[in-house]
PDB file of C-alpha atoms in Angstrom:
ATOM      1  CA  UNK A   1     -28.637 -57.179  46.311  1.00 88.00           C
ATOM      2  CA  UNK A   2     -26.857 -59.467  48.262  1.00 96.00           C
ATOM      3  CA  UNK A   3     -28.543 -62.994  48.726  1.00 98.00           C
ATOM      4  CA  UNK A   4     -29.852 -64.496  52.318  1.00 98.00           C
ATOM      5  CA  UNK A   5     -28.806 -68.049  53.356  1.00 99.00           C
ATOM      6  CA  UNK A   6     -30.671 -70.502  55.641  1.00 99.00           C
ATOM      7  CA  UNK A   7     -27.577 -72.350  57.055  1.00 97.00           C
ATOM      8  CA  UNK A   8     -28.811 -75.792  59.639  1.00 96.00           C
ATOM      9  CA  UNK A   9     -27.313 -78.732  61.844  1.00 95.00           C
ATOM     10  CA  UNK A  10     -29.894 -80.447  62.218  1.00 95.00           C
ATOM     11  CA  UNK A  11     -29.397 -84.292  64.348  1.00 95.00           C
ATOM     12  CA  UNK A  12     -32.807 -86.732  63.382  1.00 96.00           C
ATOM     13  CA  UNK A  13     -33.985 -88.567  66.411  1.00 96.00           C
ATOM     14  CA  UNK A  14     -36.918 -89.870  64.848  1.00 97.00           C
ATOM     15  CA  UNK A  15     -36.286 -90.331  60.472  1.00 95.00           C
ATOM     16  CA  UNK A  16     -39.090 -92.058  60.127  1.00 97.00           C
ATOM     17  CA  UNK A  17     -41.291 -89.152  61.542  1.00 97.00           C
ATOM     18  CA  UNK A  18     -38.920 -86.658  59.970  1.00 96.00           C
ATOM     19  CA  UNK A  19     -39.521 -88.158  56.388  1.00 96.00           C
ATOM     20  CA  UNK A  20     -42.660 -85.805  56.597  1.00 96.00           C
ATOM     21  CA  UNK A  21     -40.833 -83.004  56.948  1.00 96.00           C
ATOM     22  CA  UNK A  22     -38.677 -82.526  53.600  1.00 94.00           C
ATOM     23  CA  UNK A  23     -41.539 -82.536  50.851  1.00 95.00           C
ATOM     24  CA  UNK A  24     -43.523 -79.835  52.426  1.00 97.00           C
ATOM     25  CA  UNK A  25     -40.911 -77.352  53.425  1.00 97.00           C
ATOM     26  CA  UNK A  26     -39.530 -77.315  50.143  1.00 97.00           C
ATOM     27  CA  UNK A  27     -43.086 -76.369  49.218  1.00 97.00           C
ATOM     28  CA  UNK A  28     -42.624 -73.571  51.301  1.00 98.00           C
ATOM     29  CA  UNK A  29     -38.674 -72.494  50.231  1.00 98.00           C
ATOM     30  CA  UNK A  30     -39.442 -72.667  46.554  1.00 98.00           C
ATOM     31  CA  UNK A  31     -43.166 -70.300  47.716  1.00 98.00           C
ATOM     32  CA  UNK A  32     -39.657 -67.918  48.937  1.00 98.00           C
ATOM     33  CA  UNK A  33     -37.980 -67.902  45.735  1.00 98.00           C
ATOM     34  CA  UNK A  34     -35.500 -70.319  47.150  1.00 98.00           C
ATOM     35  CA  UNK A  35     -33.988 -73.539  47.281  1.00 98.00           C
ATOM     36  CA  UNK A  36     -31.732 -75.783  48.197  1.00 98.00           C
ATOM     37  CA  UNK A  37     -28.195 -75.680  48.156  1.00 97.00           C
ATOM     38  CA  UNK A  38     -27.099 -78.262  50.710  1.00 97.00           C
ATOM     39  CA  UNK A  39     -29.755 -80.933  51.760  1.00 93.00           C
ATOM     40  CA  UNK A  40     -27.221 -83.177  54.123  1.00 88.00           C
ATOM     41  CA  UNK A  41     -24.834 -85.534  52.466  1.00 88.00           C
ATOM     42  CA  UNK A  42     -21.025 -86.618  53.464  1.00 89.00           C
ATOM     43  CA  UNK A  43     -19.366 -84.133  55.702  1.00 88.00           C
ATOM     44  CA  UNK A  44     -16.075 -84.241  57.417  1.00 88.00           C
ATOM     45  CA  UNK A  45     -15.059 -81.102  60.305  1.00 88.00           C
ATOM     46  CA  UNK A  46     -11.967 -79.660  59.464  1.00 92.00           C
ATOM     47  CA  UNK A  47     -11.859 -77.878  62.527  1.00 92.00           C
ATOM     48  CA  UNK A  48     -13.443 -76.853  65.822  1.00 90.00           C
ATOM     49  CA  UNK A  49     -15.787 -79.566  67.489  1.00 86.00           C
ATOM     50  CA  UNK A  50     -17.664 -81.615  64.439  1.00 78.00           C
ATOM     51  CA  UNK A  51     -21.334 -79.778  63.324  1.00 81.00           C
ATOM     52  CA  UNK A  52     -24.086 -82.206  63.753  1.00 87.00           C
ATOM     53  CA  UNK A  53     -24.747 -85.093  61.762  1.00 88.00           C
ATOM     54  CA  UNK A  54     -27.078 -83.318  58.313  1.00 93.00           C
ATOM     55  CA  UNK A  55     -26.245 -79.621  57.070  1.00 95.00           C
ATOM     56  CA  UNK A  56     -28.253 -78.018  55.178  1.00 96.00           C
ATOM     57  CA  UNK A  57     -28.654 -75.006  53.178  1.00 98.00           C
ATOM     58  CA  UNK A  58     -31.332 -72.427  51.901  1.00 98.00           C
ATOM     59  CA  UNK A  59     -30.307 -69.088  49.499  1.00 99.00           C
ATOM     60  CA  UNK A  60     -32.915 -66.826  49.052  1.00 99.00           C
ATOM     61  CA  UNK A  61     -32.902 -64.324  46.464  1.00 98.00           C
ATOM     62  CA  UNK A  62     -32.227 -61.594  49.754  1.00 98.00           C
ATOM     63  CA  UNK A  63     -31.719 -61.506  53.260  1.00 98.00           C
ATOM     64  CA  UNK A  64     -35.194 -60.744  53.880  1.00 98.00           C
ATOM     65  CA  UNK A  65     -36.595 -63.138  52.212  1.00 98.00           C
ATOM     66  CA  UNK A  66     -35.120 -65.416  53.828  1.00 99.00           C
ATOM     67  CA  UNK A  67     -36.754 -64.237  57.517  1.00 98.00           C
ATOM     68  CA  UNK A  68     -39.851 -63.021  55.992  1.00 99.00           C
ATOM     69  CA  UNK A  69     -40.006 -66.712  55.106  1.00 99.00           C
ATOM     70  CA  UNK A  70     -38.756 -69.002  57.818  1.00 98.00           C
ATOM     71  CA  UNK A  71     -41.644 -66.130  59.898  1.00 98.00           C
ATOM     72  CA  UNK A  72     -44.163 -66.973  57.142  1.00 98.00           C
ATOM     73  CA  UNK A  73     -47.264 -68.853  58.041  1.00 98.00           C
ATOM     74  CA  UNK A  74     -46.447 -71.646  55.349  1.00 97.00           C
ATOM     75  CA  UNK A  75     -43.300 -72.559  57.298  1.00 98.00           C
ATOM     76  CA  UNK A  76     -44.226 -71.909  60.771  1.00 97.00           C
ATOM     77  CA  UNK A  77     -47.273 -74.625  59.912  1.00 97.00           C
ATOM     78  CA  UNK A  78     -44.790 -77.788  58.817  1.00 97.00           C
ATOM     79  CA  UNK A  79     -41.765 -76.288  61.958  1.00 96.00           C
ATOM     80  CA  UNK A  80     -43.821 -78.485  63.934  1.00 97.00           C
ATOM     81  CA  UNK A  81     -42.718 -81.650  61.449  1.00 97.00           C
ATOM     82  CA  UNK A  82     -38.641 -80.484  61.943  1.00 96.00           C
ATOM     83  CA  UNK A  83     -38.959 -80.309  66.060  1.00 97.00           C
ATOM     84  CA  UNK A  84     -40.723 -83.729  66.853  1.00 97.00           C
ATOM     85  CA  UNK A  85     -38.374 -85.306  64.633  1.00 97.00           C
ATOM     86  CA  UNK A  86     -35.087 -83.529  65.225  1.00 97.00           C
ATOM     87  CA  UNK A  87     -32.920 -80.844  67.153  1.00 96.00           C
ATOM     88  CA  UNK A  88     -30.689 -78.620  65.827  1.00 96.00           C
ATOM     89  CA  UNK A  89     -29.281 -75.165  64.994  1.00 96.00           C
ATOM     90  CA  UNK A  90     -30.344 -72.122  62.278  1.00 96.00           C
ATOM     91  CA  UNK A  91     -28.940 -68.748  61.194  1.00 97.00           C
ATOM     92  CA  UNK A  92     -29.956 -67.214  58.545  1.00 99.00           C
ATOM     93  CA  UNK A  93     -27.067 -64.863  57.228  1.00 98.00           C
ATOM     94  CA  UNK A  94     -26.847 -62.258  54.362  1.00 98.00           C
ATOM     95  CA  UNK A  95     -24.577 -62.993  51.886  1.00 97.00           C
ATOM     96  CA  UNK A  96     -21.414 -60.994  50.627  1.00 93.00           C
ATOM     97  CA  UNK A  97     -22.684 -58.795  48.083  1.00 83.00           C
ATOM     98  CA  UNK A  98     -18.477 -58.013  46.538  1.00 76.00           C
TER      99      UNK A  98
END
């Protein structure tokens, strides 16, 4: 079964407020069998327009499980913390099972 990935490009506009989000979000990720593969850190744009300043990649056991996590009451209860302190783009993609 192919894994599911959540990919986010985030720009933080209120760092102090954003600090409330990561720990609570991580608890929900772990409840759904997910883990952080990339969580910020240095990046360099090698083609095209530069992404937003923070990249996050989460891995889940399946594409469906990634969707279940994002739509869960647990995660929806904390997503407002991220929305209040940042903006960006998030995607759920299915990994290659080859």
